[in-house]
Every structure is written in C-alpha cells, then in structure tokens.
Short mmCIF file of C-alpha atoms in Angstrom, two decimals:
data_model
loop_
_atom_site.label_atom_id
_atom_site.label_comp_id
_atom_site.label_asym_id
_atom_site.label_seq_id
_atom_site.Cartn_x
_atom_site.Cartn_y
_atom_site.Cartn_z
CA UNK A 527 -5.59 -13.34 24.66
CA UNK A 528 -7.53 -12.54 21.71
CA UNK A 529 -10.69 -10.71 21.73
CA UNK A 530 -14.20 -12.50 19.97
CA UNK A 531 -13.79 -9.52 17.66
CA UNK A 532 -10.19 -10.35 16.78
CA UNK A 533 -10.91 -13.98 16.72
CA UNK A 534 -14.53 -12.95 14.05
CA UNK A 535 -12.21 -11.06 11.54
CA UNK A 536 -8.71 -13.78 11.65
CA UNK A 537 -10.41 -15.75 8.93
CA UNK A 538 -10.90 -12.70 6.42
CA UNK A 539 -7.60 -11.40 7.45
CA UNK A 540 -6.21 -14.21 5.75
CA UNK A 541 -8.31 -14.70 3.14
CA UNK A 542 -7.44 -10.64 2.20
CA UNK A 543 -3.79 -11.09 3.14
CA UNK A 544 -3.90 -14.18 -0.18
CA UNK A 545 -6.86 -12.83 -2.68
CA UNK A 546 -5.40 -9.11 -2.76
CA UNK A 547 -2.08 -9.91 -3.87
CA UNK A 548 -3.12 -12.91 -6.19
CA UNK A 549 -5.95 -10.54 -7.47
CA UNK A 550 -3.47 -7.79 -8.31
CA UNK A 551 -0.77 -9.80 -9.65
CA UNK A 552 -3.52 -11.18 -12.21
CA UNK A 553 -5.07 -7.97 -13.24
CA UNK A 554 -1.72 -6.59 -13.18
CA UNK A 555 -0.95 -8.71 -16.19
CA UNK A 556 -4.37 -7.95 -17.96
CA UNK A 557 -3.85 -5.41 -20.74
CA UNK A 558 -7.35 -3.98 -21.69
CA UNK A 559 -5.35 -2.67 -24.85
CA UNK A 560 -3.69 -6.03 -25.82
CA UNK A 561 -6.86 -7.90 -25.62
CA UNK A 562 -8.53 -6.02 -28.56
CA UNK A 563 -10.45 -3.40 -25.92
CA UNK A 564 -10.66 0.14 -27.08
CA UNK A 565 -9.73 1.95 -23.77
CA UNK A 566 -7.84 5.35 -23.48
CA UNK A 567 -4.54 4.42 -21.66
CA UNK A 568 -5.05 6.15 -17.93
CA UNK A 569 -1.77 7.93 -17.80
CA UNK A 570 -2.90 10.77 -15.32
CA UNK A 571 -2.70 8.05 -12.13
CA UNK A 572 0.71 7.47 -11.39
CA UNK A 573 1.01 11.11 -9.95
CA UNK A 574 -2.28 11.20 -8.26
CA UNK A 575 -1.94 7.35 -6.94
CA UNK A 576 1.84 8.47 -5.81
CA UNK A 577 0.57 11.59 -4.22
CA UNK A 578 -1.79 8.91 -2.42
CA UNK A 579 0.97 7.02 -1.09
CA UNK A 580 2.50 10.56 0.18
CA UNK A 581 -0.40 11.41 1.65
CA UNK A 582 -0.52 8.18 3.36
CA UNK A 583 2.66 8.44 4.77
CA UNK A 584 1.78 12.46 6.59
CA UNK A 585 -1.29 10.83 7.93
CA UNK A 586 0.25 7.42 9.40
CA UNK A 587 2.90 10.14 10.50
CA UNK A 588 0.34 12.37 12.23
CA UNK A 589 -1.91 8.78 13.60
CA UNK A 590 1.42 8.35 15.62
CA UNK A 591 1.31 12.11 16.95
CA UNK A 592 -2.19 11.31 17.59
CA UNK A 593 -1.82 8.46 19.47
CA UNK A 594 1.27 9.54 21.30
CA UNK A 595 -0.88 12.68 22.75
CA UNK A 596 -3.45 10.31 23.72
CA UNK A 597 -5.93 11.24 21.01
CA UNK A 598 -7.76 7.79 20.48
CA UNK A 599 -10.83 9.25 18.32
CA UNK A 600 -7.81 11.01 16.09
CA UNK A 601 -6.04 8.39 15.96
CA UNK A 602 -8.12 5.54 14.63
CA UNK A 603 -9.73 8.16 12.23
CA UNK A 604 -6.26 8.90 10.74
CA UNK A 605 -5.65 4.99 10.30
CA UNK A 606 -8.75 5.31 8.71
CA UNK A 607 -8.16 7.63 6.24
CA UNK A 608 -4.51 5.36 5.38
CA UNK A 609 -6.55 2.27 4.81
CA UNK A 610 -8.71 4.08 2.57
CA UNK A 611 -5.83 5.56 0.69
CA UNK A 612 -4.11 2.29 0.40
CA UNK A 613 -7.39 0.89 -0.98
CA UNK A 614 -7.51 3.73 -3.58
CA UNK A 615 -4.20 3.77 -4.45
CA UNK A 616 -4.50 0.02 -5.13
CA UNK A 617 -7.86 0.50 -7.41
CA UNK A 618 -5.63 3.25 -9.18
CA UNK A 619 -2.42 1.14 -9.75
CA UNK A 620 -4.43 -1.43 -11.05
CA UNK A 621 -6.78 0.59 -13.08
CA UNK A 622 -3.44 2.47 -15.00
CA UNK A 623 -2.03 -1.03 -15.84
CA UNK A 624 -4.70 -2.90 -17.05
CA UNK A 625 -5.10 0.39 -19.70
CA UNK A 626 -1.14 0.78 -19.94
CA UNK A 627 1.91 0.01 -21.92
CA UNK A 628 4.27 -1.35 -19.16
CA UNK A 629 7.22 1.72 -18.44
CA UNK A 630 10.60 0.66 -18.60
CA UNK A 631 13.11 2.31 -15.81
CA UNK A 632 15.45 4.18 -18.49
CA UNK A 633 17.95 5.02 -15.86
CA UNK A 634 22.01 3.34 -16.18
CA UNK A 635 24.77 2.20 -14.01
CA UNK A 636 24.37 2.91 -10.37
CA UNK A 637 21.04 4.43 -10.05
CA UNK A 638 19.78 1.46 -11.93
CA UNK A 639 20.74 -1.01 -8.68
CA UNK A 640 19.12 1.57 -6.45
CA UNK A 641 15.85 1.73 -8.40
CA UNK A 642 15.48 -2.22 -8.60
CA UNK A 643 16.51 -2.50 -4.44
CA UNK A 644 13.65 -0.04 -3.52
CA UNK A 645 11.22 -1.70 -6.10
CA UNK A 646 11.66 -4.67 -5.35
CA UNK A 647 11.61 -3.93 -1.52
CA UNK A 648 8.38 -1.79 -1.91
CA UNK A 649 6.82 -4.33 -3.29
CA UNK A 650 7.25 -7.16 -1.49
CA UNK A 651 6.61 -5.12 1.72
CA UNK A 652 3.49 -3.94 0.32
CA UNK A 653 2.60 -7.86 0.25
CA UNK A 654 3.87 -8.47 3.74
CA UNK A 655 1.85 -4.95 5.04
CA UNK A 656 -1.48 -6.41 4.29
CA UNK A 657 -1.89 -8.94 7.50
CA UNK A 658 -0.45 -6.39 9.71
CA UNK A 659 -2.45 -3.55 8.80
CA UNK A 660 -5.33 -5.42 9.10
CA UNK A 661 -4.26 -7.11 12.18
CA UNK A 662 -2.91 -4.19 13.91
CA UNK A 663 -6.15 -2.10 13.08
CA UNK A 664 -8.85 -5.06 14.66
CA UNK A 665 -6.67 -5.00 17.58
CA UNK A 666 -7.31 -1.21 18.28
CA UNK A 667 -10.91 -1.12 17.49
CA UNK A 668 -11.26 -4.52 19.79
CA UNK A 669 -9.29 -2.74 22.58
CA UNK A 670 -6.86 -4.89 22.73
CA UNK A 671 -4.74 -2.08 23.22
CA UNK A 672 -1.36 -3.18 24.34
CA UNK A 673 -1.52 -6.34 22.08
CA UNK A 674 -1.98 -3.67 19.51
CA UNK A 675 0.94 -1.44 20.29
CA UNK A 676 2.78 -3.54 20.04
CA UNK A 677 2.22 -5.26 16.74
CA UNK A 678 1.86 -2.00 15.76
CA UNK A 679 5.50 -1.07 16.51
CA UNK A 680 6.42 -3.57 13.29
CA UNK A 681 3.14 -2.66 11.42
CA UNK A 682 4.08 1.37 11.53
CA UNK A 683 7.81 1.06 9.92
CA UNK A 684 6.45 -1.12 7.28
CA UNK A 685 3.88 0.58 6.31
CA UNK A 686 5.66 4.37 6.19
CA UNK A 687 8.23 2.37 4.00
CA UNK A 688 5.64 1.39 1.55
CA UNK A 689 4.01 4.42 1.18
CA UNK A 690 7.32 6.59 1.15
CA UNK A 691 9.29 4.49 -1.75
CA UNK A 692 6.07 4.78 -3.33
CA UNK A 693 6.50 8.39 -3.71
CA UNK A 694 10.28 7.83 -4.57
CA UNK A 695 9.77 4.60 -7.30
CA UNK A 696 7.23 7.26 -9.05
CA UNK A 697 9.87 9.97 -8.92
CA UNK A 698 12.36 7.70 -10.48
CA UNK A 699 10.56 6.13 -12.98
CA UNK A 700 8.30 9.38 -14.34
CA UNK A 701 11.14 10.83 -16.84
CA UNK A 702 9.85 7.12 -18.73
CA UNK A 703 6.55 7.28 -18.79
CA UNK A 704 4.97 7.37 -22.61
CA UNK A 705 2.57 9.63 -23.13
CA UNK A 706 0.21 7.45 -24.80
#
C-alpha cells in the first residue's frame, strides 16, 4: 500500500519522468553556435560528464554494499550522491551540445554495430531510469522498505547499465571528437 509520501510525489514523478526527456531532446537540438551566438564550444565535458557517469556507477555499487551491511544512513546518502551526479551529468551533456558541433562515431565494420547497440541501449534506458529512480528513492525515504527493495532490484541493473555504457560510449567515440 502506498505511503501519503509516495502518493504526494506520484504526480511529479511523472511529470519529471515526461519534461526531462522532452526538455533534453529539445535543447539537445539547440546549437548556441548555429543560431548566430558567439559561445566557445565546451569541449572539456565529455570526460568530466563520463567520469560522472563512472563515478555514479562505484557509488550505486558501494549504496548496494551499504545497504546489504545494513547501513541505512550510508545508503540513502550514496543514492544521494548518484542522483546528484545524474543531475550534473545531465546539465553537462546538455550544456556541451547546445555549444557543440555534433561528433560523428568514425569507427567501421564490426565495432560500428557494437557502438550503435550500446548507444542506442544507453539511451533509451536512461529514458526508462528516470521513473524508477525516482520511484525507488521515495519508497526508501517513505519506509516503504520492502516495496522498495524490491522495485529496486529492476531500478539497480538499469541504472549501473546507464552509467557504465556511459563511460564506454565516451571511450568509443573520443578518438572523434574535434577540437574546436
């Protein structure tokens, strides 16, 4: 049964789950440059923003430890800290596009299908994430513990996924970037 605080945030949920993707996708296809602006492309991100998503991915890691030695103060605070980075990782990715000339994967045959399956799989997880971060994290801090385990058994996967072919799209796709 849900909680009165799960039940106050379910509306925003949603609403976030919709406006963040819609928001990015938009700004994603602003180009600051293109429209006339005068802005210095912001080509030092992509390693600090994919750093971000590694450093996500050791702290969901270590939440799990956390939780798993029955360190509920730990725990939450390292879910925390992953939201956070997701939300500055996002303000990042965004930020580098709207200022950037789009990079084109350079690589051939094979590696090419690989690059395009994780891409493509990163980011529509990284959609899909969104409700059940969100979700998973209200259930914790309304104690609705074993609802949130177990949401949280889907939620965890996902979100190490995102945050490690983060790392790895970056790895692939750096040789291309233009040094503009």
């Amino acid at each position: 049964m849900e909680s009165n605080t799960e039940q106050k945030y379910n509306k925003w949920i949603w609403i976030l789950s919709i406006v963040i993707p819609v928001v990015v996708a938009i700004l994603f296809g602003v180009n600051l440059q293109k429209l006339g602006y005068d802005v210095k492309p912001l080509s030092f991100l992509p390693p600090i923003y994919a750093t971000i998503n590694g450093l996500t991915a050791v702290l969901l890691f270590l939440a799990v430890a956390a939780i798993k030695k029955g360190n509920k103060q730990l725990h939450e605070r390292l879910i925390k800290c992953c939201i956070a980075c997701s939300v500055a990782f996002l303000a990042m990715y965004v930020a580098y596009h709207m200022t950037s000339i789009e990079t084109k994967f350079g690589g051939e045959g094979f590696i090419r299908y690989v690059y395009f399956f994780i891409l493509i799989t990163h980011i529509l997880l990284s959609i899909i994430i969104i409700p059940f971060v969100l979700f998973t994290f209200v259930r914790g801090i309304s104690e609705s513990y074993a609802r949130h385990k177990k949401l949280a058994r889907i939620t965890y996967p996902m979100w190490m996924y995102v945050a490690v072919t983060g790392v790895i799209v970056y790895l692939m796709i750096s040789p291309y970037y233009i040094n503009a």
